[in-house]
């Protein structure tokens, strides 16, 4: 064990769990995964080597690869993301490989137990959970826990094992094989779209504890210096580096900045209440810079119920708001304490047309609180709000009455929507989690499968910007509204929404466009690599060069175990540095941790290697060379503007179709893929050490032009 532990950043071993036989074995990390670094790259490699590409999500042959990264457990800032790779059931027109990324403490605990990864395969005949405690690991009976909601299940497992363990479970939705289901860890950190895979294997969850040391190659002074430099570059959530209102400590401000913790704000439910002070730049006050409850629920309401912030292991920002809502608890019989961030914190109200866009109303707040707790406990996935938008459009357009059986339609308490009664959500999510009726079953299947069942054209959604629907069953994730052509092409290349923040962390940093152009010149060779949001210029190579960098960093962060809500740090809050951050911050931490002399370019290339392997496996799943035609879809709504303003007009995010096609041309040429098909060439595989892919792709006719 001592020899294994001294692999800095790595333990040198993982676990293979066969649910069919009940056998659990150790496997070495090296040399097999010497080029994969960790996370998604390791998951993609396991699927390439072991899982036939026509495998379906609920097949016994499908696997689950749980993989943190070398940063996990080391104390490196914001390093508590765990990648979970499998065949996703929500992707359309066929299930395909994808990854969830879950926060909390799972990544650290797995490394402290002594493992770089877990490969889960087969199916159990009865409900079980996986228990890991250093060298002790086993499958335990979950009969008494199966059927429980995620909150009670986590408590029961903590009682059976240890309150210090990292616990991740599925809820009834996953048990009932609902595609739109999640894995919940550390109470409310979720990995979307994978609950039914656990459910199909009768795996209720995973419990991990360990006390093995994590070794760092650098000496203490060097590690401390790098950590302090990293903290110095911190802004707020999404690396917004200016405040949301004018302040004498800052040269700039931006009303949309998530640095919304302003002096004088009071977190009223703290005991005693916390009054934010003037020391907004203090590295010891980073958590106060961001208040999700204020941002998503409205300033008066959000501050009224804010207790404190919470978050993942080794993150000083603490992006989860813990709120206390006694009014909602008394009226709807929910827990008065809730913690969440981002869409989960406000999407309950979206279903109600009368309050969907209103934050500062008690009804809106109550809907948000009820929505969070009900969905999380049942283990239902909102797919970044797509489920809510789908339901709302069906309701507003009167489609539910047209497609549902009369008896079912009459059983649904529709008046509660008009009354803005949040208990409607308790009824709705119960139907989804238990696949009750046509509405419950098909909302749980994901957007295009639901539309197809009810005879509705997918184009009715993809041509309507209010749906945010993008393609392949998933919504947009920071697309043209945040980064023009860069955001559009990015959202087309993955099998699910890309979950990438390298775009928005830069474009919405809060800095003026003149400063962002100077930063773009510094890192990507041209100020033309970025436009002001809503003032887009025609595409160019510099933008696509930045897109390649964004993809490299997205994959790298998923491989290292690093949170992309904060990284990368190419912008800085420091005027003395001309707001230019450090493009090699991740590399500096990696070298100090592992002792490997790996350059920033080599790390980026490793990220692009993972992205390319993901593309190759997807091509095998689809048996398709022409990915540009049959995979890289963009919706019609990006070419529309409510005021009919032309593309490249200031004030619109409308795109031009020829310009988007040109963007793909430039991008594929830049990365040495075939521009006509969007498929990697043989040389492209060779350039990034993926030679082992070539014979398979040749045999299956998936090399363009061959």
mmCIF file of N, CA and C in Angstrom, residues 315-407:
data_model
loop_
_atom_site.group_PDB
_atom_site.id
_atom_site.type_symbol
_atom_site.label_atom_id
_atom_site.label_comp_id
_atom_site.label_asym_id
_atom_site.label_seq_id
_atom_site.Cartn_x
_atom_site.Cartn_y
_atom_site.Cartn_z
ATOM 1 N N UNK A 315 -13.328 23.625 -1.775
ATOM 2 C CA UNK A 315 -13.706 24.830 -2.527
ATOM 3 C C UNK A 315 -13.991 25.974 -1.565
ATOM 4 N N UNK A 316 -13.274 27.096 -1.671
ATOM 5 C CA UNK A 316 -13.526 28.228 -0.777
ATOM 6 C C UNK A 316 -14.738 29.058 -1.177
ATOM 7 N N UNK A 317 -15.233 28.899 -2.410
ATOM 8 C CA UNK A 317 -16.340 29.740 -2.862
ATOM 9 C C UNK A 317 -17.660 29.341 -2.214
ATOM 10 N N UNK A 318 -17.921 28.029 -2.104
ATOM 11 C CA UNK A 318 -19.139 27.521 -1.472
ATOM 12 C C UNK A 318 -20.371 28.040 -2.215
ATOM 13 N N UNK A 319 -20.609 27.530 -3.415
ATOM 14 C CA UNK A 319 -21.636 28.120 -4.281
ATOM 15 C C UNK A 319 -23.055 27.695 -3.918
ATOM 16 N N UNK A 320 -23.230 26.726 -3.007
ATOM 17 C CA UNK A 320 -24.582 26.335 -2.591
ATOM 18 C C UNK A 320 -25.087 27.292 -1.520
ATOM 19 N N UNK A 321 -26.313 27.779 -1.682
ATOM 20 C CA UNK A 321 -26.945 28.569 -0.632
ATOM 21 C C UNK A 321 -27.760 27.657 0.273
ATOM 22 N N UNK A 322 -27.522 27.756 1.564
ATOM 23 C CA UNK A 322 -28.384 27.105 2.538
ATOM 24 C C UNK A 322 -29.418 28.135 2.974
ATOM 25 N N UNK A 323 -30.685 27.802 2.786
ATOM 26 C CA UNK A 323 -31.762 28.738 3.094
ATOM 27 C C UNK A 323 -32.737 28.093 4.063
ATOM 28 N N UNK A 324 -33.422 28.940 4.827
ATOM 29 C CA UNK A 324 -34.419 28.481 5.789
ATOM 30 C C UNK A 324 -35.737 29.178 5.488
ATOM 31 N N UNK A 325 -36.729 28.394 5.076
ATOM 32 C CA UNK A 325 -38.019 28.948 4.687
ATOM 33 C C UNK A 325 -39.107 28.295 5.536
ATOM 34 N N UNK A 326 -39.416 28.916 6.667
ATOM 35 C CA UNK A 326 -40.410 28.362 7.579
ATOM 36 C C UNK A 326 -41.814 28.453 7.003
ATOM 37 N N UNK A 327 -42.076 29.478 6.200
ATOM 38 C CA UNK A 327 -43.405 29.625 5.600
ATOM 39 C C UNK A 327 -43.700 28.469 4.654
ATOM 40 N N UNK A 328 -42.746 28.163 3.755
ATOM 41 C CA UNK A 328 -42.947 27.064 2.808
ATOM 42 C C UNK A 328 -43.053 25.734 3.540
ATOM 43 N N UNK A 329 -42.246 25.562 4.597
ATOM 44 C CA UNK A 329 -42.270 24.306 5.353
ATOM 45 C C UNK A 329 -43.631 24.082 6.000
ATOM 46 N N UNK A 330 -44.182 25.136 6.589
ATOM 47 C CA UNK A 330 -45.473 25.003 7.265
ATOM 48 C C UNK A 330 -46.606 24.742 6.281
ATOM 49 N N UNK A 331 -46.567 25.384 5.132
ATOM 50 C CA UNK A 331 -47.675 25.271 4.178
ATOM 51 C C UNK A 331 -47.631 23.975 3.388
ATOM 52 N N UNK A 332 -46.400 23.521 3.032
ATOM 53 C CA UNK A 332 -46.299 22.381 2.113
ATOM 54 C C UNK A 332 -45.674 21.141 2.749
ATOM 55 N N UNK A 333 -45.449 21.182 4.060
ATOM 56 C CA UNK A 333 -44.950 20.021 4.802
ATOM 57 C C UNK A 333 -43.614 19.524 4.242
ATOM 58 N N UNK A 334 -42.721 20.474 3.992
ATOM 59 C CA UNK A 334 -41.374 20.142 3.558
ATOM 60 C C UNK A 334 -40.399 20.535 4.655
ATOM 61 N N UNK A 335 -39.144 20.175 4.487
ATOM 62 C CA UNK A 335 -38.115 20.576 5.438
ATOM 63 C C UNK A 335 -37.889 22.081 5.318
ATOM 64 N N UNK A 336 -37.739 22.757 6.429
ATOM 65 C CA UNK A 336 -37.546 24.207 6.355
ATOM 66 C C UNK A 336 -36.172 24.577 5.811
ATOM 67 N N UNK A 337 -35.218 23.626 5.839
ATOM 68 C CA UNK A 337 -33.868 23.894 5.356
ATOM 69 C C UNK A 337 -33.684 23.299 3.965
ATOM 70 N N UNK A 338 -33.157 24.096 3.064
ATOM 71 C CA UNK A 338 -32.880 23.660 1.695
ATOM 72 C C UNK A 338 -31.514 24.177 1.292
ATOM 73 N N UNK A 339 -30.779 23.403 0.509
ATOM 74 C CA UNK A 339 -29.523 23.913 -0.043
ATOM 75 C C UNK A 339 -29.418 23.512 -1.511
ATOM 76 N N UNK A 340 -29.094 24.469 -2.329
ATOM 77 C CA UNK A 340 -28.916 24.205 -3.759
ATOM 78 C C UNK A 340 -28.273 25.416 -4.404
ATOM 79 N N UNK A 341 -28.013 25.286 -5.689
ATOM 80 C CA UNK A 341 -27.455 26.393 -6.452
ATOM 81 C C UNK A 341 -27.999 26.329 -7.861
ATOM 82 N N UNK A 342 -27.803 27.378 -8.623
ATOM 83 C CA UNK A 342 -28.129 27.432 -10.044
ATOM 84 C C UNK A 342 -29.591 27.085 -10.306
ATOM 85 N N UNK A 343 -29.864 26.335 -11.384
ATOM 86 C CA UNK A 343 -31.240 26.132 -11.819
ATOM 87 C C UNK A 343 -32.111 25.449 -10.777
ATOM 88 N N UNK A 344 -31.536 24.522 -10.037
ATOM 89 C CA UNK A 344 -32.332 23.816 -9.037
ATOM 90 C C UNK A 344 -32.934 24.762 -8.020
ATOM 91 N N UNK A 345 -32.259 25.886 -7.791
ATOM 92 C CA UNK A 345 -32.700 26.822 -6.766
ATOM 93 C C UNK A 345 -33.926 27.627 -7.195
ATOM 94 N N UNK A 346 -34.211 27.678 -8.487
ATOM 95 C CA UNK A 346 -35.339 28.514 -8.899
ATOM 96 C C UNK A 346 -36.290 27.866 -9.898
ATOM 97 N N UNK A 347 -35.981 26.661 -10.391
ATOM 98 C CA UNK A 347 -36.779 26.179 -11.506
ATOM 99 C C UNK A 347 -38.147 25.655 -11.118
ATOM 100 N N UNK A 348 -38.447 25.493 -9.821
ATOM 101 C CA UNK A 348 -39.796 25.101 -9.449
ATOM 102 C C UNK A 348 -40.838 26.070 -9.946
ATOM 103 N N UNK A 349 -40.514 27.364 -9.953
ATOM 104 C CA UNK A 349 -41.501 28.369 -10.347
ATOM 105 C C UNK A 349 -41.752 28.427 -11.844
ATOM 106 N N UNK A 350 -40.834 27.850 -12.648
ATOM 107 C CA UNK A 350 -40.939 27.964 -14.105
ATOM 108 C C UNK A 350 -42.206 27.301 -14.624
ATOM 109 N N UNK A 351 -42.674 26.264 -13.949
ATOM 110 C CA UNK A 351 -43.860 25.539 -14.396
ATOM 111 C C UNK A 351 -45.115 26.402 -14.298
ATOM 112 N N UNK A 352 -45.096 27.423 -13.452
ATOM 113 C CA UNK A 352 -46.273 28.262 -13.227
ATOM 114 C C UNK A 352 -46.189 29.529 -14.086
ATOM 115 N N UNK A 353 -46.982 29.645 -15.144
ATOM 116 C CA UNK A 353 -46.875 30.801 -16.050
ATOM 117 C C UNK A 353 -46.996 32.149 -15.354
ATOM 118 N N UNK A 354 -47.811 32.232 -14.317
ATOM 119 C CA UNK A 354 -48.048 33.525 -13.676
ATOM 120 C C UNK A 354 -46.869 34.002 -12.834
ATOM 121 N N UNK A 355 -45.981 33.090 -12.433
ATOM 122 C CA UNK A 355 -44.856 33.497 -11.589
ATOM 123 C C UNK A 355 -43.508 33.092 -12.174
ATOM 124 N N UNK A 356 -43.513 32.519 -13.381
ATOM 125 C CA UNK A 356 -42.281 31.965 -13.947
ATOM 126 C C UNK A 356 -41.147 32.974 -13.990
ATOM 127 N N UNK A 357 -41.449 34.211 -14.351
ATOM 128 C CA UNK A 357 -40.404 35.226 -14.515
ATOM 129 C C UNK A 357 -40.287 36.148 -13.310
ATOM 130 N N UNK A 358 -41.032 35.836 -12.244
ATOM 131 C CA UNK A 358 -41.054 36.732 -11.093
ATOM 132 C C UNK A 358 -40.320 36.087 -9.920
ATOM 133 N N UNK A 359 -39.394 36.846 -9.368
ATOM 134 C CA UNK A 359 -38.606 36.297 -8.274
ATOM 135 C C UNK A 359 -39.138 36.724 -6.912
ATOM 136 N N UNK A 360 -39.492 38.000 -6.792
ATOM 137 C CA UNK A 360 -39.802 38.556 -5.478
ATOM 138 C C UNK A 360 -41.265 38.386 -5.105
ATOM 139 N N UNK A 361 -41.730 37.134 -5.170
ATOM 140 C CA UNK A 361 -43.074 36.792 -4.731
ATOM 141 C C UNK A 361 -42.986 35.561 -3.832
ATOM 142 N N UNK A 362 -43.710 35.544 -2.727
ATOM 143 C CA UNK A 362 -43.682 34.347 -1.877
ATOM 144 C C UNK A 362 -44.055 33.084 -2.637
ATOM 145 N N UNK A 363 -45.029 33.162 -3.547
ATOM 146 C CA UNK A 363 -45.437 31.975 -4.301
ATOM 147 C C UNK A 363 -44.294 31.436 -5.141
ATOM 148 N N UNK A 364 -43.498 32.341 -5.721
ATOM 149 C CA UNK A 364 -42.354 31.914 -6.531
ATOM 150 C C UNK A 364 -41.310 31.237 -5.660
ATOM 151 N N UNK A 365 -41.069 31.804 -4.481
ATOM 152 C CA UNK A 365 -40.088 31.212 -3.566
ATOM 153 C C UNK A 365 -40.561 29.849 -3.076
ATOM 154 N N UNK A 366 -41.835 29.758 -2.735
ATOM 155 C CA UNK A 366 -42.370 28.482 -2.253
ATOM 156 C C UNK A 366 -42.270 27.412 -3.329
ATOM 157 N N UNK A 367 -42.589 27.776 -4.572
ATOM 158 C CA UNK A 367 -42.490 26.801 -5.669
ATOM 159 C C UNK A 367 -41.053 26.327 -5.826
ATOM 160 N N UNK A 368 -40.112 27.224 -5.663
ATOM 161 C CA UNK A 368 -38.705 26.851 -5.785
ATOM 162 C C UNK A 368 -38.304 25.886 -4.677
ATOM 163 N N UNK A 369 -38.716 26.177 -3.447
ATOM 164 C CA UNK A 369 -38.342 25.313 -2.326
ATOM 165 C C UNK A 369 -38.985 23.928 -2.450
ATOM 166 N N UNK A 370 -40.272 23.896 -2.787
ATOM 167 C CA UNK A 370 -40.960 22.615 -2.949
ATOM 168 C C UNK A 370 -40.363 21.835 -4.114
ATOM 169 N N UNK A 371 -40.072 22.541 -5.206
ATOM 170 C CA UNK A 371 -39.504 21.884 -6.377
ATOM 171 C C UNK A 371 -38.170 21.234 -6.089
ATOM 172 N N UNK A 372 -37.278 21.946 -5.412
ATOM 173 C CA UNK A 372 -35.954 21.408 -5.083
ATOM 174 C C UNK A 372 -36.086 20.125 -4.273
ATOM 175 N N UNK A 373 -36.807 20.235 -3.168
ATOM 176 C CA UNK A 373 -36.840 19.105 -2.242
ATOM 177 C C UNK A 373 -37.545 17.893 -2.834
ATOM 178 N N UNK A 374 -38.620 18.121 -3.576
ATOM 179 C CA UNK A 374 -39.365 16.996 -4.133
ATOM 180 C C UNK A 374 -38.567 16.287 -5.215
ATOM 181 N N UNK A 375 -37.984 17.052 -6.118
ATOM 182 C CA UNK A 375 -37.201 16.445 -7.194
ATOM 183 C C UNK A 375 -35.988 15.703 -6.643
ATOM 184 N N UNK A 376 -35.257 16.323 -5.745
ATOM 185 C CA UNK A 376 -34.051 15.699 -5.223
ATOM 186 C C UNK A 376 -34.374 14.421 -4.451
ATOM 187 N N UNK A 377 -35.423 14.456 -3.645
ATOM 188 C CA UNK A 377 -35.741 13.282 -2.840
ATOM 189 C C UNK A 377 -36.236 12.124 -3.713
ATOM 190 N N UNK A 378 -37.002 12.429 -4.754
ATOM 191 C CA UNK A 378 -37.473 11.389 -5.663
ATOM 192 C C UNK A 378 -36.397 10.986 -6.672
ATOM 193 N N UNK A 379 -35.360 11.823 -6.809
ATOM 194 C CA UNK A 379 -34.287 11.519 -7.755
ATOM 195 C C UNK A 379 -34.653 11.796 -9.188
ATOM 196 N N UNK A 380 -35.517 12.799 -9.423
ATOM 197 C CA UNK A 380 -35.903 13.191 -10.781
ATOM 198 C C UNK A 380 -34.912 14.226 -11.294
ATOM 199 N N UNK A 381 -34.568 14.145 -12.580
ATOM 200 C CA UNK A 381 -33.623 15.080 -13.215
ATOM 201 C C UNK A 381 -34.384 16.100 -14.040
ATOM 202 N N UNK A 382 -34.025 17.362 -13.891
ATOM 203 C CA UNK A 382 -34.679 18.412 -14.684
ATOM 204 C C UNK A 382 -34.000 18.637 -16.026
ATOM 205 N N UNK A 383 -32.832 18.012 -16.265
ATOM 206 C CA UNK A 383 -32.091 18.216 -17.510
ATOM 207 C C UNK A 383 -31.872 19.708 -17.768
ATOM 208 N N UNK A 384 -31.313 20.367 -16.760
ATOM 209 C CA UNK A 384 -31.067 21.815 -16.819
ATOM 210 C C UNK A 384 -32.326 22.592 -17.194
ATOM 211 N N UNK A 385 -33.431 22.177 -16.576
ATOM 212 C CA UNK A 385 -34.682 22.896 -16.747
ATOM 213 C C UNK A 385 -35.494 22.490 -17.953
ATOM 214 N N UNK A 386 -34.985 21.561 -18.774
ATOM 215 C CA UNK A 386 -35.723 21.187 -19.972
ATOM 216 C C UNK A 386 -37.052 20.518 -19.621
ATOM 217 N N UNK A 387 -37.065 19.705 -18.583
ATOM 218 C CA UNK A 387 -38.303 19.059 -18.173
ATOM 219 C C UNK A 387 -39.359 20.110 -17.840
ATOM 220 N N UNK A 388 -38.972 21.141 -17.118
ATOM 221 C CA UNK A 388 -39.912 22.186 -16.724
ATOM 222 C C UNK A 388 -40.422 22.961 -17.940
ATOM 223 N N UNK A 389 -39.505 23.289 -18.834
ATOM 224 C CA UNK A 389 -39.926 24.040 -20.023
ATOM 225 C C UNK A 389 -40.830 23.195 -20.916
ATOM 226 N N UNK A 390 -40.539 21.896 -21.000
ATOM 227 C CA UNK A 390 -41.395 21.013 -21.790
ATOM 228 C C UNK A 390 -42.807 20.985 -21.221
ATOM 229 N N UNK A 391 -42.904 20.788 -19.908
ATOM 230 C CA UNK A 391 -44.229 20.739 -19.289
ATOM 231 C C UNK A 391 -44.973 22.049 -19.520
ATOM 232 N N UNK A 392 -44.277 23.165 -19.300
ATOM 233 C CA UNK A 392 -44.930 24.472 -19.403
ATOM 234 C C UNK A 392 -45.441 24.732 -20.810
ATOM 235 N N UNK A 393 -44.642 24.422 -21.836
ATOM 236 C CA UNK A 393 -45.104 24.673 -23.199
ATOM 237 C C UNK A 393 -46.312 23.794 -23.518
ATOM 238 N N UNK A 394 -46.271 22.541 -23.109
ATOM 239 C CA UNK A 394 -47.413 21.652 -23.335
ATOM 240 C C UNK A 394 -48.668 22.212 -22.655
ATOM 241 N N UNK A 395 -48.490 22.808 -21.481
ATOM 242 C CA UNK A 395 -49.626 23.364 -20.735
ATOM 243 C C UNK A 395 -50.143 24.645 -21.390
ATOM 244 N N UNK A 396 -49.246 25.557 -21.676
ATOM 245 C CA UNK A 396 -49.643 26.851 -22.226
ATOM 246 C C UNK A 396 -50.307 26.689 -23.598
ATOM 247 N N UNK A 397 -49.818 25.759 -24.394
ATOM 248 C CA UNK A 397 -50.370 25.543 -25.740
ATOM 249 C C UNK A 397 -51.597 24.625 -25.745
ATOM 250 N N UNK A 398 -52.013 24.163 -24.563
ATOM 251 C CA UNK A 398 -53.182 23.303 -24.488
ATOM 252 C C UNK A 398 -52.962 21.909 -25.028
ATOM 253 N N UNK A 399 -51.698 21.487 -25.087
ATOM 254 C CA UNK A 399 -51.397 20.192 -25.713
ATOM 255 C C UNK A 399 -51.691 19.017 -24.791
ATOM 256 N N UNK A 400 -51.589 19.225 -23.477
ATOM 257 C CA UNK A 400 -51.866 18.102 -22.582
ATOM 258 C C UNK A 400 -53.298 17.605 -22.753
ATOM 259 N N UNK A 401 -54.218 18.520 -22.920
ATOM 260 C CA UNK A 401 -55.618 18.111 -23.083
ATOM 261 C C UNK A 401 -55.825 17.327 -24.369
ATOM 262 N N UNK A 402 -55.031 17.632 -25.378
ATOM 263 C CA UNK A 402 -55.166 16.953 -26.669
ATOM 264 C C UNK A 402 -54.567 15.547 -26.648
ATOM 265 N N UNK A 403 -53.498 15.351 -25.878
ATOM 266 C CA UNK A 403 -52.763 14.084 -26.001
ATOM 267 C C UNK A 403 -53.032 13.100 -24.875
ATOM 268 N N UNK A 404 -53.533 13.569 -23.724
ATOM 269 C CA UNK A 404 -53.728 12.664 -22.595
ATOM 270 C C UNK A 404 -55.105 12.003 -22.639
ATOM 271 N N UNK A 405 -55.202 10.765 -22.165
ATOM 272 C CA UNK A 405 -56.521 10.140 -22.007
ATOM 273 C C UNK A 405 -57.391 11.003 -21.089
ATOM 274 N N UNK A 406 -58.675 11.048 -21.372
ATOM 275 C CA UNK A 406 -59.576 11.932 -20.631
ATOM 276 C C UNK A 406 -59.538 11.677 -19.128
ATOM 277 N N UNK A 407 -59.520 10.401 -18.742
ATOM 278 C CA UNK A 407 -59.519 10.066 -17.324
ATOM 279 C C UNK A 407 -58.261 10.585 -16.642
#
